[in-house]
C-alpha positions in Angstrom: 3.2 15.5 1.5 6.7 14.6 1.0 8.2 11.2 0.6 8.8 9.4 4.1 8.0 6.6 6.4 5.2 6.6 8.4 5.4 4.5 11.8 2.1 4.3 13.9 2.3 3.3 17.7 -0.9 3.1 19.8 -3.1 1.4 22.2 -0.4 -0.9 23.3 -0.3 -2.5 19.9 2.5 -3.2 17.4 2.1 -1.0 13.9 4.1 -1.5 10.8 6.4 1.4 9.7 5.6 1.9 5.9 7.1 3.9 3.3 5.2 6.7 2.2 5.4 7.7 -1.8 4.1 10.9 -3.0 3.0 10.5 -6.5 3.2 14.2 -7.4 7.2 14.1 -6.4 9.4 15.0 -9.4 12.3 13.3 -8.0 11.3 9.8 -9.5 14.8 8.3 -8.4 13.8 9.2 -4.8 10.4 7.3 -5.3 12.0 4.4 -7.0 14.4 3.9 -4.2 11.5 3.9 -1.3 9.3 1.7 -3.5 12.3 -1.0 -3.7 12.9 -0.7 -0.3 9.1 -1.4 0.7 8.8 -4.1 -1.8 12.1 -5.9 -0.4 11.2 -5.1 3.3 7.3 -6.1 3.5 5.6 -5.6 0.3 3.4 -2.8 1.5 3.6 1.0 1.5 1.4 4.1 1.1 0.3 6.4 -1.8 -0.5 9.8 -1.3 -1.4 12.7 -4.1 -2.5 10.2 -6.5 -4.8 12.3 -8.2 -8.0 11.2 -6.6 -9.5 13.8 -4.7 -10.6 13.3 -1.0 -14.2 15.0 -1.8 -14.8 12.0 -4.0 -13.2 9.4 -2.2 -15.8 10.2 0.4 -18.6 9.9 -2.0 -17.3 6.6 -3.2 -17.4 5.4 0.6 -20.9 7.1 0.9 -22.2 5.0 -1.8 -20.7 1.6 -0.6 -22.4 2.4 2.8 -25.7 3.1 0.8 -25.5 -0.5 -0.8 -24.5 -2.5 2.4 -27.3 -0.6 4.2 -30.2 -2.4 2.0 -31.7 -5.3 3.2 -30.5 -8.9 2.9 -33.0 -10.1 0.1 -32.2 -6.8 -1.8 -28.5 -7.5 -1.8 -28.9 -11.2 -2.6 -30.9 -10.2 -5.8 -27.2 -9.1 -7.0 -25.2 -12.2 -5.8 -22.2 -12.7 -7.5 -22.4 -14.9 -10.7 -19.8 -16.9 -12.5 -17.7 -14.2 -13.6 -17.2 -13.1 -10.3 -19.4 -9.6 -10.4 -21.7 -8.8 -7.7 -22.5 -9.0 -3.9 -20.7 -11.5 -1.6 -22.4 -12.3 1.7 -20.7 -12.7 5.0 -19.0 -16.2 5.2 -18.9 -16.6 1.0 -14.9 -16.0 1.3 -12.8 -18.4 3.1 -9.2 -17.1 2.8 -7.4 -19.2 5.4 -8.5 -22.9 5.5 -5.7 -23.9 7.8 -6.9 -21.3 10.6 -10.3 -20.4 9.9 -13.4 -22.3 11.4 -16.0 -20.5 9.1 -15.4 -18.2 6.5 -14.9 -14.0 6.5 -17.1 -11.9 8.7 -17.3 -9.4 5.8 -19.4 -8.8 3.1 -18.6 -7.3 -0.5 -19.2 -6.2 -3.9 -17.3 -7.1 -7.0 -17.1 -4.7 -10.1 -15.1 -5.5 -12.8 -14.2 -4.1 -16.3 -17.6 -3.3 -18.3 -17.9 -5.5 -21.4 -21.4 -5.7 -23.2 -23.0 -9.1 -23.7 -22.7 -8.6 -27.3 -18.7 -8.1 -27.4 -16.5 -11.0 -28.3 -14.3 -10.1 -25.4 -17.2 -11.3 -22.9 -16.1 -15.0 -23.6 -13.2 -14.2 -21.3 -13.5 -15.5 -17.7 -13.0 -12.1 -16.0 -14.9 -10.2 -18.6 -18.4 -9.1 -18.9 -21.5 -6.8 -17.9 -21.4 -5.9 -14.3 -24.3 -6.3 -11.7 -25.7 -2.8 -11.0 -28.7 -1.9 -8.3 -31.7 -0.3 -9.8 -31.2 3.2 -10.3 -34.5 4.1 -8.2 -32.9 2.4 -5.2 -29.7 3.8 -5.3 -29.6 6.6 -7.8 -25.8 7.8 -8.8 -24.4 4.7 -7.4 -23.4 3.1 -11.0 -21.9 6.7 -12.1 -19.8 6.8 -8.8 -18.2 3.3 -9.0 -17.5 3.7 -12.9 -15.7 6.9 -12.3 -13.5 5.2 -9.4 -12.7 2.3 -11.7 -11.5 4.2 -14.3 -9.3 6.6 -12.1 -8.0 4.0 -9.7 -6.7 2.4 -13.0 -4.6 5.4 -13.7 -3.3 5.5 -10.0 -2.1 1.8 -10.5 -0.4 2.5 -14.0 1.4 5.4 -12.0 2.5 2.9 -9.4 3.3 0.3 -12.0 5.8 2.6 -13.6 7.6 3.2 -10.5 7.7 -1.0 -9.9 9.1 -1.6 -13.4 12.1 0.9 -12.9 12.6 -0.5 -9.2 13.0 -4.1 -11.3 15.4 -2.3 -13.8 12.7 -2.8 -16.4 11.6 0.1 -18.7 9.4 2.8 -17.4 6.4 1.6 -19.5 6.7 -1.9 -19.1 3.7 -2.7 -17.4 1.7 -0.4 -19.9 2.0 -2.6 -23.0 -1.6 -3.9 -24.2 -0.8 -7.6 -22.5 -0.2 -6.0 -19.4 -2.2 -3.2 -18.0 -3.0 -1.8 -21.4 -6.1 -4.1 -21.1 -6.0 -5.2 -17.7 -8.2 -7.6 -15.4 -9.0 -4.8 -12.9 -11.5 -5.5 -10.2 -13.1 -2.8 -7.7 -14.2 -4.8 -4.6 -16.2 -3.0 -1.8 -15.9 -4.2 1.7 -18.2 -4.1 4.8 -17.0 -5.5 8.2 -20.1 -5.4 10.3 -19.4 -4.9 14.0 -21.4 -7.8 15.4 -18.4 -10.4 15.4 -15.1 -9.6 17.1 -12.0 -11.4 15.9 -10.5 -14.0 17.9 -7.6 -15.8 16.3 -7.2 -18.4 19.0 -10.8 -19.4 18.1 -10.4 -19.3 14.1 -12.8 -16.1 13.9 -11.2 -13.5 11.6 -13.0 -10.5 9.7 -10.8 -12.1 6.9 -8.4 -14.8 7.2 -4.7 -14.4 6.4 -4.1 -14.6 2.6 -1.5 -12.8 -0.1 -3.5 -11.1 -2.8 -3.5 -13.1 -6.4 -2.5 -10.4 -8.5 -0.1 -7.6 -9.7 -0.8 -5.0 -7.0 -3.8 -4.1 -4.9 -4.8 -0.3 -3.9 -6.6 -0.3 -0.7 -8.7 2.9 0.7 -9.9 2.2 4.4 -12.0 4.5 6.6 -10.3 5.2 10.1 -11.3 2.0 11.9 -8.3 -0.4 12.6 -8.3 -3.8 11.4 -5.7 -4.5 8.6 -2.7 -6.4 9.8 0.6 -7.7 8.1 3.0 -10.3 8.8 6.5 -9.8 7.2 7.6 -13.1 7.6 5.1 -16.0 7.1 7.6 -18.9 8.0 8.4 -17.2 11.4 7.2 -19.2 14.3 4.9 -17.8 16.1 3.8 -15.4 13.2 4.2 -11.7 14.2 1.3 -9.4 13.0 1.5 -5.8 13.1 -1.4 -3.2 12.4 -1.1 -0.9 9.3 -2.5 2.5 10.4 -5.3 3.8 8.1 -4.3 7.4 6.7 -6.9 9.7 5.3 -6.6 10.2 1.5 -4.1 7.6 0.9 -4.1 4.5 -0.7 -2.5 1.2 0.9 -0.6 -0.6 -1.8 0.5 -4.0 -1.6 2.2 -6.6 -4.1 0.4 -9.7 -5.1 1.4 -13.3 -5.8 1.6 -12.7 -9.6 4.4 -9.9 -9.1 6.4 -12.2 -6.8 6.4 -15.0 -9.6 7.4 -12.5 -12.1 10.1 -11.2 -10.0 11.3 -14.6 -9.3 10.7 -13.8 -5.2 13.2 -10.9 -5.4 9.7 -8.9 -4.6 7.4 -10.8 -1.9 3.6 -10.8 -1.7 3.0 -10.6 2.1 0.4 -12.5 4.4 -2.3 -9.9 5.8 -5.4 -10.2 7.6 -8.5 -8.3 9.1 -9.4 -8.6 12.6 -12.6 -7.3 13.6 -12.8 -5.1 17.1 -16.6 -4.8 17.3 -16.8 -1.5 15.3 -18.3 -1.3 11.5 -15.6 -1.1 9.0 -15.5 0.0 5.5 -12.9 -0.4 2.8 -12.6 -0.3 -0.9 -10.1 -2.8 -2.8 -8.8 -2.3 -6.3 -7.1 -5.4 -7.6 -4.9 -4.9 -10.7 -3.9 -7.8 -12.9 -2.6 -7.9 -16.5 -4.7 -8.9 -19.5 -6.4 -12.4 -19.5 -3.8 -13.6 -22.1 -0.5 -12.5 -20.7 2.2 -15.0 -19.8 3.4 -14.5 -16.3 6.9 -15.6 -16.4 10.2 -14.7 -14.8 11.2 -11.3 -15.9 14.8 -11.1 -17.7 16.1 -8.7 -15.0 15.3 -10.8 -12.2 16.8 -14.4 -13.2 20.7 -15.5 -13.8 22.7 -18.6 -13.8 22.9 -18.4 -10.0 19.2 -17.7 -9.7 17.1 -19.4 -12.3 13.4 -19.2 -12.6 11.6 -20.5 -9.5 8.0 -20.6 -11.3 7.0 -22.3 -14.6 5.3 -19.7 -17.1 1.4 -19.6 -16.7 -1.5 -17.5 -18.4 -2.8 -15.0 -16.2 -6.4 -16.2 -16.8 -5.5 -19.9 -15.8 -4.1 -18.8 -12.6 -6.6 -16.2 -11.4 -9.5 -18.6 -12.4 -8.1 -21.4 -10.0 -7.5 -18.8 -7.1 -11.0 -17.5 -7.1 -12.2 -21.0 -7.1 -10.1 -21.8 -4.3 -11.6 -19.1 -2.0 -15.1 -18.8 -2.6 -18.0 -21.1 -1.7 -20.0 -22.9 -4.5 -22.8 -20.9 -5.9 -25.1 -23.9 -5.9 -25.4 -23.2 -1.9 -27.3 -20.1 -2.6 -30.1 -21.3 -4.8 -32.6 -21.2 -2.0 -32.2 -17.6 -2.0 -32.8 -17.4 -5.8 -36.2 -19.4 -6.2 
């Protein structure tokens, strides 16, 4: 598929026109131009021909559904821990405290970089062993998710090289060990049940309005509509547009960390999910640099007229606070663990 702009319009709803970047296209300059345009406009774009075949993507979705179809008691045995690994129940996450009456009407499952208990790296807040369902309950589940985690990271690195060029940096800037060489990369399976229909006027959302925390996010979705973006968060009223699902593609968006890095040249964009009474599944892959990476204004993004807008901050410090701010205290689940 050639690089292009995709614009959907159906059901009387407003759809956002997003650039589509073909990672197999040898014309890297064209890809850089499209990505830069997308990052300046809305911070969202599609990526196709990324190297993960559709048959395997279908298997990842199938395995995700197998987990979420388990009884709640079984899922609660794998409740997320202090490392943010494992199951997150409906209403566990509260992304938009200003407008949401309750938390998000979705359930999820976090899978991070696998680090054994006896590894010194396990002391880092986002490294550690994952929580895995028992093999006899979900055979092949762990193998599927570990393979996807590795393959998605390669896609993220490929996108990172185009972002680096778009920011006037060396192509391999984000490949350094302190960047995506030793990343905090988190796969999150998501399930939006069809029981609750979103109603923004009543503060009910599948996922409340938010911007992502890290560098970039890769998102694969099924064919059920739900994701919306707001290009101008300061507009009154805010204008929300749907993002059309695209089979086999990743929807990629920029995170707050890249906004800090680029001194607001590239913006992270508000997005949310509205439930329409249909079940919806998606797979998010959040990509951040290493724990000890110092996120500070890039040399190509500052000048005398445009000095750095943010103080430098360690990646681990920034992410730990953002997770704490958006998830409920684990102590509320103690009754399920006795």
